[in-house]
XYZ file of C-alpha atoms in Angstrom:
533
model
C 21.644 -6.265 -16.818
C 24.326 -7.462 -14.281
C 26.498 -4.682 -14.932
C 23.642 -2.070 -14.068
C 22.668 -4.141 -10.478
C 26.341 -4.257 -9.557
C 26.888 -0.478 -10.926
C 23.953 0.261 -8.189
C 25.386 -2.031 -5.348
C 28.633 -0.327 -5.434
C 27.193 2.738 -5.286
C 25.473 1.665 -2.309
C 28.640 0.629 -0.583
C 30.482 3.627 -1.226
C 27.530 5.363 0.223
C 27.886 3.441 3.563
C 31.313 3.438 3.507
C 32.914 6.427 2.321
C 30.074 9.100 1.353
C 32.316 10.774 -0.731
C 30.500 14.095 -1.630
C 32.296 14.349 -5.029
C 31.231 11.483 -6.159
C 27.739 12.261 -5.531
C 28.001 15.123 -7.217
C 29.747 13.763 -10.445
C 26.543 11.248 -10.720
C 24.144 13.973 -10.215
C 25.726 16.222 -12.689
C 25.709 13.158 -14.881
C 21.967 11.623 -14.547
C 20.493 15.359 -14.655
C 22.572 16.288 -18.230
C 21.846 12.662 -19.366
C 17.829 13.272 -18.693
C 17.688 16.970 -19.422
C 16.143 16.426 -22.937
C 13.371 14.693 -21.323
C 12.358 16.918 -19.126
C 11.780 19.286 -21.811
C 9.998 16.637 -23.947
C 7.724 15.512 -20.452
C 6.852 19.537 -20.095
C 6.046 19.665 -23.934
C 3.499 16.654 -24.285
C 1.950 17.925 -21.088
C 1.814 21.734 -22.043
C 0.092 20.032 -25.873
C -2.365 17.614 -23.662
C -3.392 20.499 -21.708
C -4.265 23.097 -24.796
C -6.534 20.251 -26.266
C -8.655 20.358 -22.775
C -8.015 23.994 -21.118
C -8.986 24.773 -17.873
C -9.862 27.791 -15.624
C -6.087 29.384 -14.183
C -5.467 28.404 -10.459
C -4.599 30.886 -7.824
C -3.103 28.224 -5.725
C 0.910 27.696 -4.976
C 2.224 27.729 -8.234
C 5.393 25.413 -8.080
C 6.061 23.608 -11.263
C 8.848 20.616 -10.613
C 8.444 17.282 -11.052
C 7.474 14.898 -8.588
C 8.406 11.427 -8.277
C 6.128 8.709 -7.121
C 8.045 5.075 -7.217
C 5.436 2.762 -7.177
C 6.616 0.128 -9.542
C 2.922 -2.298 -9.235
C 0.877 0.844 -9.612
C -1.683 -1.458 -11.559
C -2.385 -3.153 -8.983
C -5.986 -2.315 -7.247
C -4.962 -2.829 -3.281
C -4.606 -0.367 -0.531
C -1.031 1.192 -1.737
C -2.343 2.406 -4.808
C -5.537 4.081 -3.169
C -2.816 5.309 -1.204
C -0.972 6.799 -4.474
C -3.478 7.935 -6.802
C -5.071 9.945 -3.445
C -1.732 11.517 -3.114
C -1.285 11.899 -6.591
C -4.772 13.620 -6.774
C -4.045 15.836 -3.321
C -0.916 16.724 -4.790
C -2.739 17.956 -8.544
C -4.916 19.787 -6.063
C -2.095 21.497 -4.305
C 0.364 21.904 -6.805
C -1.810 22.332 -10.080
C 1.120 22.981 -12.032
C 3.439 19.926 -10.947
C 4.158 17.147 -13.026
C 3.643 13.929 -11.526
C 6.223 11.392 -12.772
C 4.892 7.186 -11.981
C 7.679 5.256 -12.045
C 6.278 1.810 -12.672
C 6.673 -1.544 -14.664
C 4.276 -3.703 -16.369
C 4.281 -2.541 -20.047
C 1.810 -5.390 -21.362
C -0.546 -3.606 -19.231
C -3.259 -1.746 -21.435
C -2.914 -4.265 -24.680
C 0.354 -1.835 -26.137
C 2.035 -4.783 -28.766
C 5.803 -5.622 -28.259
C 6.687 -3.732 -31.234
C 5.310 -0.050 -29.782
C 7.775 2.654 -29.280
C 8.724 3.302 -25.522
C 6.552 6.772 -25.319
C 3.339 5.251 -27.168
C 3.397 1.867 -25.071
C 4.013 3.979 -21.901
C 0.935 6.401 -23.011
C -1.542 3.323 -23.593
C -0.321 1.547 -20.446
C -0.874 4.870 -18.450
C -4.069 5.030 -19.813
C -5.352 1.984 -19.055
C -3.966 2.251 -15.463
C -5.984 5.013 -14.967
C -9.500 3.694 -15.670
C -8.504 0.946 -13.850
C -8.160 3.346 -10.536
C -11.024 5.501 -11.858
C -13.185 1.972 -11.840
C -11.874 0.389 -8.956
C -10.916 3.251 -6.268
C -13.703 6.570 -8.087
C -10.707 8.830 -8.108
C -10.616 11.007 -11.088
C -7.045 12.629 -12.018
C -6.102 15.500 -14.525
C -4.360 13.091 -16.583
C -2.117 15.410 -19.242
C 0.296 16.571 -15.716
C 0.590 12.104 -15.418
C 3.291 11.050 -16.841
C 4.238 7.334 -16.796
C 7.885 5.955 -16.686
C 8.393 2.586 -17.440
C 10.802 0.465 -15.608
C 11.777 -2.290 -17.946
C 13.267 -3.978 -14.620
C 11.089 -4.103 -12.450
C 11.140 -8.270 -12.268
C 13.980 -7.875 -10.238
C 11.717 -7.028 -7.295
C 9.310 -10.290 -7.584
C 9.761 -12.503 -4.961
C 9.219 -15.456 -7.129
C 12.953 -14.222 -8.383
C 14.443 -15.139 -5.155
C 13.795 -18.433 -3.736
C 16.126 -18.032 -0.798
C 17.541 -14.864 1.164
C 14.579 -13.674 -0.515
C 14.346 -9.921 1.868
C 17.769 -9.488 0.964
C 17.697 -9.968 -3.119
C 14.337 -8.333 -3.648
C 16.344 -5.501 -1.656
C 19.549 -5.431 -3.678
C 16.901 -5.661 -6.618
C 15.406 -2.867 -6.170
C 18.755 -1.154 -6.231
C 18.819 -2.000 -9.878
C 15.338 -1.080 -10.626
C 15.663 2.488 -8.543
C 19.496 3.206 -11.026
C 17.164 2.281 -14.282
C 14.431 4.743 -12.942
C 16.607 7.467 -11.847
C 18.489 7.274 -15.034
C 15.637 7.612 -17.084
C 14.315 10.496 -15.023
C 15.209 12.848 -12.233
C 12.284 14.617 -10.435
C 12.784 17.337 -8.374
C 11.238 15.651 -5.271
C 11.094 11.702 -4.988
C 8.603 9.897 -3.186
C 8.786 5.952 -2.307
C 4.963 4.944 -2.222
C 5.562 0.968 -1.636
C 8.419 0.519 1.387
C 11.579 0.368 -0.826
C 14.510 2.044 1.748
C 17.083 0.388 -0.321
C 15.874 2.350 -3.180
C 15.347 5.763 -1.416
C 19.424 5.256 -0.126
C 20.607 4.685 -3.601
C 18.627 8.022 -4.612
C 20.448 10.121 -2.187
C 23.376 9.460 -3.130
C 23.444 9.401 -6.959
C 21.039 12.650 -6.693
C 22.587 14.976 -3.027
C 19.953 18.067 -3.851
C 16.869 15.500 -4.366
C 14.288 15.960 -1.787
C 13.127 11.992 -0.643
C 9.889 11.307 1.151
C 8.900 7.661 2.527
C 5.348 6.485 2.523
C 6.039 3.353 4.843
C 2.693 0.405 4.516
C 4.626 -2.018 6.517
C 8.238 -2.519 8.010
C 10.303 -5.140 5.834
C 11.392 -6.389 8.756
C 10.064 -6.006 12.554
C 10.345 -6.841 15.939
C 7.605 -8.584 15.795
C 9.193 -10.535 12.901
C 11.798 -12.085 14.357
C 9.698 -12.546 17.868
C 7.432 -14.892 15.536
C 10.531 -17.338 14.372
C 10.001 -18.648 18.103
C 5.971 -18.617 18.144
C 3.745 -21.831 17.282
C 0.733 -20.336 15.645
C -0.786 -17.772 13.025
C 1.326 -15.104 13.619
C 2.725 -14.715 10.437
C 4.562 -17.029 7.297
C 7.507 -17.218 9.250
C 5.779 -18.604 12.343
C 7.579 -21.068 14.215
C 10.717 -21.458 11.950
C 13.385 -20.264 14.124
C 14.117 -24.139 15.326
C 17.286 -25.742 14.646
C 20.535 -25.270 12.518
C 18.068 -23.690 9.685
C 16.412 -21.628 12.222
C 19.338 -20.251 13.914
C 20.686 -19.501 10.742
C 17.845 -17.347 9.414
C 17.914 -15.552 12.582
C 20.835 -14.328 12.293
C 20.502 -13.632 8.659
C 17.385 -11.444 9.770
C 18.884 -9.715 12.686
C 21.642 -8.912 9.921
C 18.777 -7.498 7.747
C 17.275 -6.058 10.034
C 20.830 -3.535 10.781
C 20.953 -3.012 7.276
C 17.047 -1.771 6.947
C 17.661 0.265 9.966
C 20.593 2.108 8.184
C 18.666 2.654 4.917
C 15.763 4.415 6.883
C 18.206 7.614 8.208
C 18.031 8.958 4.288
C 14.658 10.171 3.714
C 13.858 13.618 4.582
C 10.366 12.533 5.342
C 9.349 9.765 6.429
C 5.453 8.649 6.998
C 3.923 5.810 7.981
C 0.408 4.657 7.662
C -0.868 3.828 11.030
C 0.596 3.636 14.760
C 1.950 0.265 14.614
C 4.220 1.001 11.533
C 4.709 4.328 13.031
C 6.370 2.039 16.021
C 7.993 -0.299 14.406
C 9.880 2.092 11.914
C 10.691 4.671 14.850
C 12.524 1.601 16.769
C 14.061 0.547 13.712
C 14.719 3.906 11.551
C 15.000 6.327 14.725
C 18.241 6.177 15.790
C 19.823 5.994 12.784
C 17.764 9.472 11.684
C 18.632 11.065 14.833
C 22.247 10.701 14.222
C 21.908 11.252 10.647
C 20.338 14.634 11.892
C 16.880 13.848 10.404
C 14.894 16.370 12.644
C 11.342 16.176 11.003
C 9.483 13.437 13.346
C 7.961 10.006 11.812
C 4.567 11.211 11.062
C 1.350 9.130 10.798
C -0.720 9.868 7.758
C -3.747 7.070 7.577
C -4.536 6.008 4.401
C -8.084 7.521 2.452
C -10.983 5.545 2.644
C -13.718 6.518 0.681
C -16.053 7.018 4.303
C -18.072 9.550 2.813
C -19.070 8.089 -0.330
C -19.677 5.003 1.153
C -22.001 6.822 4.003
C -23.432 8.848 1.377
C -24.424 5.308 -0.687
C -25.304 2.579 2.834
C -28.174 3.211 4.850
C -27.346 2.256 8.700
C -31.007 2.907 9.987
C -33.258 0.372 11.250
C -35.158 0.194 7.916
C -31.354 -0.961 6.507
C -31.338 -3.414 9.437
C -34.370 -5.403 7.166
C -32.067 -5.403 4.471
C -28.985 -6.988 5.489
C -28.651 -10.606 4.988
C -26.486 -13.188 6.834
C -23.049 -12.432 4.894
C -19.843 -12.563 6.181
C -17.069 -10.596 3.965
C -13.682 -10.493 3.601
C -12.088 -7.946 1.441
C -8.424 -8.117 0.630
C -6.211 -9.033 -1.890
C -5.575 -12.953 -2.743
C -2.258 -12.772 -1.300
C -0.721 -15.373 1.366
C -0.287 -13.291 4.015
C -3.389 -12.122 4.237
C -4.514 -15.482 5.974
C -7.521 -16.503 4.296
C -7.509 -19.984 5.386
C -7.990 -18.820 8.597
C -11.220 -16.907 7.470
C -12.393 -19.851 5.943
C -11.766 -22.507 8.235
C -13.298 -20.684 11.028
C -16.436 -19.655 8.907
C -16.274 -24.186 8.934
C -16.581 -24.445 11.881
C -19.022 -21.481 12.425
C -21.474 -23.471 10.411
C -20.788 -26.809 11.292
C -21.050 -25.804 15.070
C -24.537 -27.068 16.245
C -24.057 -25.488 19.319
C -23.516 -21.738 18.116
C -25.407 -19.028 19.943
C -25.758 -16.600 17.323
C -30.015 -16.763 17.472
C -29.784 -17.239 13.714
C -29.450 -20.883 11.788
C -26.003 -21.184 11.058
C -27.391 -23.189 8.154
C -27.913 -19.207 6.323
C -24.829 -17.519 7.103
C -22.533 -17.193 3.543
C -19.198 -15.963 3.024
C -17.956 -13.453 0.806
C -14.230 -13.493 -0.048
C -13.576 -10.041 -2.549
C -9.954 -8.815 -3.421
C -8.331 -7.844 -6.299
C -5.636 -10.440 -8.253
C -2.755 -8.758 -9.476
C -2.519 -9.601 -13.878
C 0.902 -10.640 -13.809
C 1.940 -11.961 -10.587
C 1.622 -15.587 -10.555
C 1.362 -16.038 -6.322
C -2.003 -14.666 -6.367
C -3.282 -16.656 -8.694
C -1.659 -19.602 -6.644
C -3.159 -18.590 -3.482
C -6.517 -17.745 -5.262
C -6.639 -21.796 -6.556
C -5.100 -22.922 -3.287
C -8.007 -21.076 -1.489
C -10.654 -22.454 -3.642
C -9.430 -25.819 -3.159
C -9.502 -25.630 0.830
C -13.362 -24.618 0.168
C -13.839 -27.796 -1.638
C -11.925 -29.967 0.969
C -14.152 -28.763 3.616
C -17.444 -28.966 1.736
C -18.504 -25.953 2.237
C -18.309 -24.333 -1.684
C -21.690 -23.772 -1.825
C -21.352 -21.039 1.091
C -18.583 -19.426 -0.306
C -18.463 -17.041 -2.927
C -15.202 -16.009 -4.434
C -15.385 -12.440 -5.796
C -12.309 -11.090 -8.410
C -11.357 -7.477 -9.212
C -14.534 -6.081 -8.262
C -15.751 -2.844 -9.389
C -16.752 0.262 -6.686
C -20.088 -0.135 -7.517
C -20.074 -4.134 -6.860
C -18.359 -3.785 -3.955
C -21.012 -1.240 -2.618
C -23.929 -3.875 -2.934
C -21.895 -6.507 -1.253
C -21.199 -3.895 1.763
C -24.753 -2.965 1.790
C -26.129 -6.107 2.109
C -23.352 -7.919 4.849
C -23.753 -8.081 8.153
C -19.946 -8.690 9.180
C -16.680 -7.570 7.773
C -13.850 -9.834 8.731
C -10.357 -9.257 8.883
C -7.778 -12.501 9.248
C -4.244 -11.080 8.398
C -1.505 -10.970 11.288
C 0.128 -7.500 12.037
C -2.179 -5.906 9.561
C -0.155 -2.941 8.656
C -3.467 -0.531 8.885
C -6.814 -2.505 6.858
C -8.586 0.417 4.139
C -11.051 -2.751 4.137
C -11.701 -2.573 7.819
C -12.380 0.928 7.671
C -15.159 0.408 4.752
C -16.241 -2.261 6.624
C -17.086 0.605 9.755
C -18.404 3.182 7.296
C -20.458 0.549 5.686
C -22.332 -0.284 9.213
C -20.736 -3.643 9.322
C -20.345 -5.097 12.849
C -16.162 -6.174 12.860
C -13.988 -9.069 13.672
C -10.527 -8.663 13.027
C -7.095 -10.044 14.048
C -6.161 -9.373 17.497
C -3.330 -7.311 16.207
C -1.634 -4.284 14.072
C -3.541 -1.843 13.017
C -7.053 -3.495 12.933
C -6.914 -3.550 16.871
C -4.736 -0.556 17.806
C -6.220 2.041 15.201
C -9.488 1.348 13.798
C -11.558 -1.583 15.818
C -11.642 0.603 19.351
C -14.024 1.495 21.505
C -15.832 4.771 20.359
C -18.446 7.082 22.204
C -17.981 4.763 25.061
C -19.011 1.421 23.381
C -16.990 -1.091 21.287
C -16.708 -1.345 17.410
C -16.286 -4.578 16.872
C -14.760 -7.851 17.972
C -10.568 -9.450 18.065
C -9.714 -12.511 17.570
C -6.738 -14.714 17.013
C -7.163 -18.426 16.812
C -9.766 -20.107 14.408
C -12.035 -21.051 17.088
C -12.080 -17.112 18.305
C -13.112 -15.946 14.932
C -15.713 -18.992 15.000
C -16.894 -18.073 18.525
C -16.611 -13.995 17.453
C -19.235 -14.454 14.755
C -21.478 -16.420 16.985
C -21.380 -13.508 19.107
C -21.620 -10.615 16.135
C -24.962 -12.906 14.896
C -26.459 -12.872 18.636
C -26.313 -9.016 19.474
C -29.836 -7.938 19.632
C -31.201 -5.747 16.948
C -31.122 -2.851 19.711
C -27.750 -3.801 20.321
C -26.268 -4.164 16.463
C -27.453 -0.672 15.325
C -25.471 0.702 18.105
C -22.501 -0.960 17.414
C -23.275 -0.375 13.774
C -23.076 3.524 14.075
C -20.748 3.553 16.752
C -18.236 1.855 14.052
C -19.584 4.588 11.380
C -19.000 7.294 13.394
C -15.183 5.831 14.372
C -14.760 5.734 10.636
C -14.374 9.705 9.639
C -11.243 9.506 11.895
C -9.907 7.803 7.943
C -11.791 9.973 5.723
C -10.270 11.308 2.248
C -10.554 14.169 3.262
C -8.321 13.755 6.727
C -5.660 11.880 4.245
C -4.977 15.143 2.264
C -4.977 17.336 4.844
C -1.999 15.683 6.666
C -0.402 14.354 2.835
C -0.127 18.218 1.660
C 1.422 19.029 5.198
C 4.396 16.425 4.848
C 4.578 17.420 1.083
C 4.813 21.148 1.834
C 7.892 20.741 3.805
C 9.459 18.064 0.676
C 9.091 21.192 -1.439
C 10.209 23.327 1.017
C 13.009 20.945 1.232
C 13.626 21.058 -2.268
C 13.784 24.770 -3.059
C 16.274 25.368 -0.104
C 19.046 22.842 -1.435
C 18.550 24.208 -4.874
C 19.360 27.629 -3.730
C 22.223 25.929 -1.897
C 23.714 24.338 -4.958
C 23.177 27.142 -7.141
């Protein structure tokens, strides 16, 4: 185990430091003999899967490598893995003929016992992960040209593993995972779907000819980051805890990260992000390392797929819907601590405990909805989840609240049909698929003054606003006052205003710009092939 991390680390240093190209070439030659025989064996169970369901021959671009998707918590059910099993499917689409490789952990996944071979557990596990995005996100894959890799490893990237410096050793972790993943595989293109740089550095230098794309959720580290150490308020974990020796210290630990991350972000080829405030923060932090790295292609934007027409084709927004909806105020995100749920629930406390509210509707009716997905095997959400439920009990308001776990499409539908306000608490919101939903749904908005809520998705559209910002509990508070007093005249507007803002996020937008910036990985690809041939 320790020999493997440090193995990785070094190679990381040399990197940085030397960039011998010899060396780079000895591991390449290396990982690609040492993985050869399983590239034939991946091709073979495909080619058998495929003969036992056949389908009509495509007259699409017929490339047939392997593609690489590093997504090591692809059981999870939150925004990034919408975001992968949409690529994966616009991919499949694309490239009918390409093998998409899933590099991911969590064997006990899918019920496979400890004593399964490798190939079987990884089979059941696969399996089982996709039902669970067939259930949760209605994406339906051609599942023989999936092919799962399991990283054994992948524990080194938990937080929980790291109880100080904890950016840094999840970092250098992933260096271990990404060495146990490449030398199990070696695609032909490699894609980092969840923000690992460190792991996307490593790859270019034990593989030269790989072709590396970035989907970037949220900066590791920002600006805005270490601006927060020196801020009193909600603005993130970290808020306020730049004072004193302890502060200091982490500051400059950060600012020290933060030179590192920059350097990492000059390897990819391509690098996208998934809304204009990580498009920002990455350019400032990634740019001018890329530029003198001579990393032409520019930081591209490509907004996450939200389900808009599905969920315009199942939600009424009409004034015979307006009868429908019911006082309900929900929250959908994953029970994670940064996604600042006490700050949902505290001001939905003081919403209804505020005698004085304007909204034209007894507070006394208004209910809150809190439905995310908890990850199996990560212990923090189930922390936050009981820390969450015990706030609702210590402010008496548990009857109000409804706590709603790994909900199915079809559940979360009803809820979005019947609410009348989508809320959205977390600072710096990286872009908010829920916030979107929330717009297609008809729901009137109130998200966090910040990120991508305010600069991407809650704007003013067809000369009218979509929504409402807020920052402080009382502003939420005093924001759903506001969203309960419109007048019915006034909330249908605002309701398809927001529904008409939401297409800008449509599936069908995603692939459209995903195939562009995977075109020119490919494109990539097949030069530096011909180049090392």
């Amino acid at each position: 185990m320790v020999s493997a991390t440090a193995l990785a680390i070094i190679a990381l240093v040399a990197y940085v430091t030397l960039t011998p190209g010899y060396i780079s070439t000895l591991s390449e030659l290396f990982l690609l003999h040492k993985t050869e025989a399983r590239r034939k064996t991946f091709r073979d169970v495909v080619e058998a899967e495929e003969k036992k369901h056949p389908k009509p021959q495509s007259d699409l671009k017929e490339w047939e490598g392997f593609i690489g998707f590093f997504h090591p918590f692809c059981h999870a059910a939150g925004g990034g893995e919408k975001v992968l099993w949409a690529a994966i499917k616009a991919t499949q689409n694309r490239y009918p003929k390409a093998i998409c490789i899933v590099y991911t952990g969590g064997v006990n996944f899918g019920g496979a016992s400890t004593d399964t071979k490798p190939e079987d557990a990884a089979r059941v596990m696969g399996e089982a992960i996709l039902d669970r995005a067939e259930k949760n996100f209605n994406v339906r894959l051609s599942r023989p040209r999936i092919v799962f890799q399991i990283l054994s490893s992948r524990d080194w990237l938990l937080a929980s593993r790291y109880p100080h410096f904890t950016l840094l050793g999840q970092s250098l972790g992933s260096l271990r995972v990404a060495y146990d993943a490449l030398s199990e595989f070696v695609p032909d293109v490699f894609i980092d779907t969840m923000g690992y740089s460190f792991v996307t550095a490593l790859a270019a230098f034990l593989v030269p000819t790989l072709s590396i794309g970035a989907y970037v959720h949220y900066p590791t580290i920002s600006i805005d980051m270490l601006g927060s150490l020196d801020v009193e308020s909600d603005k993130g974990l970290n808020a306020g805890t730049g004072k004193g020796l302890k502060g200091s210290l982490k500051r400059i630990y950060w600012h020290i990260f933060a030179r590192l991350y920059g350097w990492t972000g000059r390897i990819p080829d391509i690098v996208m992000t998934n809304s204009s405030w990580t498009q920002g923060h990455i350019e400032s932090l990634w740019g001018p390392g890329r530029s003198a790295n001579k990393k032409t292609l520019a930081i591209e934007v490509v907004f996450p797929p939200v389900s808009v027409e599905e969920i315009e084709a199942a939600i009424d927004v009409s004034e015979t819907s307006e009868a429908k909806r019911e006082d309900i105020i929900i929250y959908i995100a994953q029970f994670r601590a940064e996604k600042n749920h006490e700050l949902v629930i505290e001001a939905f406390s003081e919403f209804i405990k505020d005698a004085g509210n304007d909204s034209g509707r007894p507070a006394s009716t208004a209910t809150l909805v809190l439905l995310g997905s908890v990850r199996d095997d990560d212990d923090g959400d189930m922390k936050s989840l009981e820390h969450l439920r015990a706030l609702v009990e210590e402010l008496h308001i548990s009857s109000r609240v409804n706590f709603v776990c790994n909900a199915p499409w079809n559940q979360m539908l009803d809820w979005l049909s019947k609410s009348s306000i989508g809320v959205n608490g977390m600072w710096n919101e990286h872009f908010g698929i829920g916030v979107v939903e929330y717009q297609a749904a008809g729901l009137i908005c109130v998200v966090n003054d910040s990120g991508g809520p305010k600069r991407d998705i809650v704007v003013d559209f067809d000369g009218g606003p979509t929504g409402f910002h807020a920052s402080t509990i009382s502003e939420y508070a005093a924001a759903f006052s506001k969203a309960f007093a419109l007048s019915r005249e006034e909330t249908l507007k605002m309701r398809l205003r927001a529904r008409s803002s939401a297409k800008r996020f449509s599936e069908k937008a995603f692939t459209i710009r995903w195939v562009g910036q995977l075109d020119k990985l490919i494109d990539i690809q097949t030069s530096r092939q011909l180049e090392s041939a």
